[in-house]
XYZ file of C-alpha atoms in Angstrom:
314
model
C 100.942 -44.819 -24.536
C 102.505 -42.959 -21.791
C 104.369 -39.738 -22.818
C 108.096 -39.926 -23.533
C 110.277 -38.856 -20.625
C 113.516 -36.872 -21.256
C 116.649 -38.568 -19.962
C 117.649 -35.340 -18.162
C 115.525 -34.043 -15.437
C 114.989 -30.275 -15.377
C 115.789 -30.313 -11.686
C 119.287 -31.680 -12.356
C 121.636 -28.957 -13.810
C 124.483 -29.848 -16.168
C 127.074 -28.017 -14.011
C 126.783 -27.543 -10.324
C 126.888 -23.819 -9.390
C 129.934 -22.421 -7.456
C 129.099 -21.774 -3.902
C 129.274 -18.238 -2.462
C 131.921 -19.348 -0.018
C 134.168 -20.636 -2.811
C 133.840 -17.389 -4.728
C 134.848 -15.324 -1.754
C 137.871 -17.559 -1.128
C 138.977 -17.245 -4.746
C 138.545 -13.498 -4.708
C 140.593 -13.256 -1.516
C 143.414 -15.289 -3.052
C 143.534 -13.106 -6.165
C 143.423 -9.932 -4.080
C 146.306 -11.191 -1.884
C 148.345 -12.222 -4.921
C 147.824 -8.865 -6.630
C 148.794 -6.715 -3.682
C 151.711 -8.949 -2.809
C 153.104 -8.462 -6.301
C 152.484 -4.706 -6.099
C 154.344 -4.612 -2.763
C 157.316 -6.350 -4.324
C 157.377 -3.843 -7.188
C 157.107 -0.922 -4.753
C 159.984 -2.273 -2.669
C 162.059 -2.788 -5.814
C 161.421 0.800 -6.940
C 162.405 2.122 -3.523
C 165.675 0.188 -3.663
C 166.424 1.772 -7.040
C 165.534 5.258 -5.856
C 167.804 5.226 -2.796
C 171.121 5.165 -4.778
C 169.743 7.796 -7.133
C 168.870 10.112 -4.235
C 172.281 9.530 -2.646
C 173.958 10.358 -5.978
C 171.937 13.573 -6.314
C 172.828 14.646 -2.767
C 176.527 13.911 -3.348
C 176.518 15.905 -6.594
C 174.833 18.823 -4.848
C 177.405 18.716 -2.040
C 180.339 18.614 -4.496
C 178.867 21.492 -6.493
C 178.437 23.574 -3.339
C 182.016 22.790 -2.242
C 183.362 23.804 -5.659
C 181.357 27.021 -5.535
C 182.746 27.885 -2.093
C 186.289 27.086 -3.276
C 185.949 29.275 -6.373
C 184.535 32.179 -4.390
C 187.272 31.853 -1.758
C 190.066 31.654 -4.325
C 188.674 34.617 -6.227
C 188.806 36.706 -3.064
C 192.344 35.635 -2.233
C 193.484 36.241 -5.776
C 193.996 39.867 -6.456
C 191.236 41.927 -8.071
C 193.526 43.450 -10.665
C 191.017 45.753 -12.330
C 190.701 48.430 -9.661
C 191.934 52.017 -9.714
C 195.677 52.760 -10.112
C 198.011 54.171 -7.477
C 198.427 57.955 -7.140
C 202.153 58.550 -7.009
C 201.895 62.068 -5.587
C 201.071 60.463 -2.222
C 204.392 58.628 -2.033
C 206.589 59.391 0.945
C 209.708 57.802 2.381
C 210.536 58.322 6.023
C 213.736 58.056 7.995
C 213.996 55.608 10.852
C 212.172 56.712 13.996
C 209.474 58.761 12.291
C 205.806 57.907 12.808
C 204.131 56.142 9.838
C 201.609 57.825 7.607
C 197.982 57.592 8.790
C 197.067 56.099 5.430
C 199.466 53.242 5.904
C 198.738 50.809 8.670
C 199.185 47.520 6.838
C 200.769 44.870 9.017
C 202.651 41.768 7.965
C 200.158 39.549 9.718
C 200.882 36.659 7.387
C 204.602 36.527 8.086
C 205.658 32.995 8.861
C 208.846 31.748 10.400
C 211.320 30.357 7.912
C 211.907 26.637 7.932
C 215.254 25.279 9.045
C 216.165 24.435 5.441
C 215.211 27.909 4.185
C 217.238 29.617 6.890
C 220.176 27.321 6.191
C 219.888 28.202 2.500
C 220.203 31.936 3.261
C 223.030 31.513 5.760
C 224.963 29.363 3.309
C 224.602 31.999 0.580
C 225.661 34.888 2.868
C 228.593 33.006 4.392
C 229.971 32.269 0.918
C 229.640 35.938 -0.077
C 230.768 37.457 3.241
C 232.028 40.100 3.676
C 229.514 41.562 1.262
C 226.911 44.274 0.797
C 223.544 42.810 1.740
C 220.248 44.647 1.124
C 217.059 43.188 2.612
C 213.501 44.280 1.744
C 211.547 43.195 4.805
C 212.532 42.525 8.375
C 211.839 39.164 10.003
C 213.094 38.439 13.501
C 215.210 35.583 12.128
C 217.108 37.918 9.817
C 219.180 39.474 12.578
C 221.505 36.485 12.257
C 222.183 37.410 8.626
C 223.893 40.637 9.705
C 226.057 38.802 12.231
C 226.977 36.242 9.547
C 227.988 39.061 7.206
C 231.012 39.968 9.330
C 232.930 42.891 7.901
C 230.238 43.676 5.349
C 227.339 46.134 5.245
C 223.749 45.025 5.869
C 220.776 47.344 5.286
C 217.153 46.518 6.052
C 214.202 48.351 4.469
C 210.945 47.961 6.389
C 207.530 49.647 6.342
C 206.015 48.051 9.466
C 206.750 50.110 12.625
C 206.013 47.126 14.856
C 208.855 45.167 13.311
C 211.201 48.118 13.456
C 210.797 48.291 17.216
C 212.003 44.712 17.672
C 215.310 44.814 15.776
C 218.674 45.175 17.458
C 221.368 46.432 15.091
C 225.064 45.703 14.997
C 227.802 48.128 13.923
C 227.590 47.052 10.309
C 223.762 47.173 10.117
C 221.369 49.967 9.201
C 217.581 49.914 9.251
C 215.415 52.354 7.289
C 211.675 52.785 7.284
C 209.842 53.601 4.075
C 206.392 53.711 2.558
C 205.722 51.905 -0.683
C 203.894 53.655 -3.565
C 201.945 50.605 -4.733
C 199.005 48.385 -3.837
C 198.892 44.668 -4.531
C 195.477 44.994 -6.190
C 197.102 47.034 -8.990
C 199.794 44.449 -9.749
C 198.542 43.530 -13.209
C 198.107 47.161 -14.296
C 201.625 47.950 -13.121
C 202.995 44.959 -14.991
C 201.272 46.094 -18.210
C 202.639 49.602 -17.653
C 206.185 48.264 -17.257
C 205.917 46.146 -20.402
C 204.651 49.002 -22.593
C 206.575 51.959 -21.202
C 210.157 52.671 -22.285
C 210.542 54.474 -18.957
C 210.664 51.057 -17.265
C 213.300 49.435 -19.484
C 216.765 48.760 -17.973
C 218.244 51.294 -20.397
C 216.049 54.161 -19.100
C 218.843 55.460 -16.867
C 219.890 55.135 -13.226
C 217.302 53.957 -10.735
C 217.192 57.313 -8.950
C 216.271 59.131 -12.173
C 213.839 56.709 -13.779
C 210.191 57.714 -14.128
C 208.812 54.173 -14.049
C 205.925 53.784 -11.597
C 207.522 50.640 -10.178
C 210.815 52.262 -9.198
C 211.595 53.184 -5.584
C 213.382 56.472 -6.312
C 213.629 58.209 -2.939
C 215.469 55.527 -1.008
C 218.246 56.429 1.444
C 221.393 57.687 -0.289
C 223.436 54.660 0.736
C 221.204 52.379 -1.358
C 222.315 54.076 -4.570
C 225.982 54.460 -3.621
C 226.751 50.851 -2.704
C 227.203 47.970 -5.120
C 225.076 45.116 -3.851
C 226.288 41.528 -3.716
C 223.018 40.089 -2.367
C 219.506 41.561 -2.426
C 216.863 39.674 -0.451
C 213.215 40.481 -1.232
C 210.905 39.452 1.621
C 208.862 42.615 1.953
C 206.567 44.420 2.044
C 203.438 42.372 2.749
C 201.615 41.039 -0.280
C 198.969 38.625 0.954
C 196.020 41.052 0.674
C 194.847 43.400 -2.119
C 195.467 46.480 0.076
C 198.999 45.428 0.997
C 201.748 47.296 -0.888
C 202.824 44.103 -2.664
C 206.357 43.292 -3.793
C 206.100 44.604 -7.335
C 208.268 47.671 -6.646
C 210.817 45.867 -4.473
C 211.402 43.143 -7.107
C 211.682 45.699 -9.914
C 214.035 47.898 -7.862
C 216.172 44.902 -6.876
C 216.481 44.034 -10.558
C 217.726 47.516 -11.464
C 220.163 47.613 -8.531
C 221.627 44.297 -9.670
C 222.032 45.474 -13.251
C 223.696 48.696 -12.110
C 226.404 46.617 -10.416
C 228.461 46.820 -13.616
C 230.938 44.019 -14.164
C 229.864 42.152 -11.032
C 227.312 39.501 -10.144
C 224.405 40.123 -7.746
C 222.275 37.409 -6.204
C 218.628 38.458 -5.922
C 216.689 36.122 -3.637
C 212.865 36.324 -3.589
C 210.709 34.793 -0.846
C 207.074 33.584 -1.074
C 207.600 32.594 -4.662
C 204.523 30.371 -4.449
C 202.369 33.513 -4.651
C 201.189 35.029 -7.921
C 202.774 38.496 -7.716
C 206.178 37.240 -6.598
C 206.213 34.689 -9.413
C 204.986 37.060 -12.147
C 207.404 39.861 -11.349
C 210.364 37.543 -10.793
C 209.881 35.996 -14.226
C 209.449 39.453 -15.780
C 212.400 41.334 -14.236
C 214.782 38.695 -12.845
C 214.278 36.167 -15.652
C 214.075 32.405 -15.825
C 217.516 31.986 -17.383
C 219.060 33.698 -14.314
C 217.467 31.283 -11.816
C 220.293 29.213 -10.314
C 218.821 27.579 -7.202
C 215.796 27.330 -4.936
C 214.854 26.118 -1.483
C 211.363 26.002 -0.012
C 209.673 29.251 -1.070
C 212.942 30.969 -2.050
C 214.212 31.497 -5.584
C 217.809 32.596 -6.108
C 218.625 34.587 -9.266
C 222.188 35.418 -10.310
C 222.265 38.607 -12.371
C 225.242 39.988 -14.245
C 225.596 43.760 -14.030
C 225.578 45.457 -17.430
C 225.082 48.988 -18.674
C 223.871 48.431 -22.265
C 220.922 46.064 -21.730
C 217.703 47.121 -23.452
C 215.536 44.318 -22.070
C 215.432 42.512 -18.749
C 215.262 38.993 -20.183
C 216.924 37.673 -23.321
C 214.479 36.123 -25.783
């Protein structure tokens, strides 16, 4: 018998093998699909990173701006921890004398008054006129105050020789030049001194005799002899640490008003938006005496009294 033959021939495989060309095509498709997906993920990540980078840059810019602002404000605010003033260098000069070599501070920051501010002053003076008007500081606009105060006495106190050379005086106007014994950088120390020392209380005696460091004691004789109806504080300069500051002029104005026994004195302070002017006005002119304001002016009405032991009632 012939041998049995298997139904499957060894030359005929069960599965036909994949051709080389098909394999390469498949591999190319997978490779394309993989890198296409990776590209989409990369693009997605980039889109997420862009807002994050923008946010970081904005935060850095804001932080830098805040830092610059803080540094700038700290330089414009007064460094109140420096050395105190030496009072043995104080000198007051009559009009026409040359200023001390140590004092060449100019009122470079002086600004013209607004129409409303000037109207506020003129209205106050016209209602008081004729009156005794004392002005710390000399702005070119203030010459009209003397002419408004017809029949009264107007005295200007100024430490800037450049301003003194520009004023024209009327018959009822006097101008005196003086040098202040303070520096704006010592404002806080002087305020602490005034709060602690009995020498600076309103009951320490007449202004000319007080030993308080804030008092202007060697002013022209007429300042102590007259009873003042209006005292305007717009000097000396106080916009820099080495300016004299208005600590002494505000304190002195307060004492002059309180020595006007039985009468009322209006003390008007300019540049009240600044720290020193605000501090010392609250301390020596008192919130309860504030009756009106306009622009950067505060108007305090102070009753003269001889028995006061404190500047402000509690």
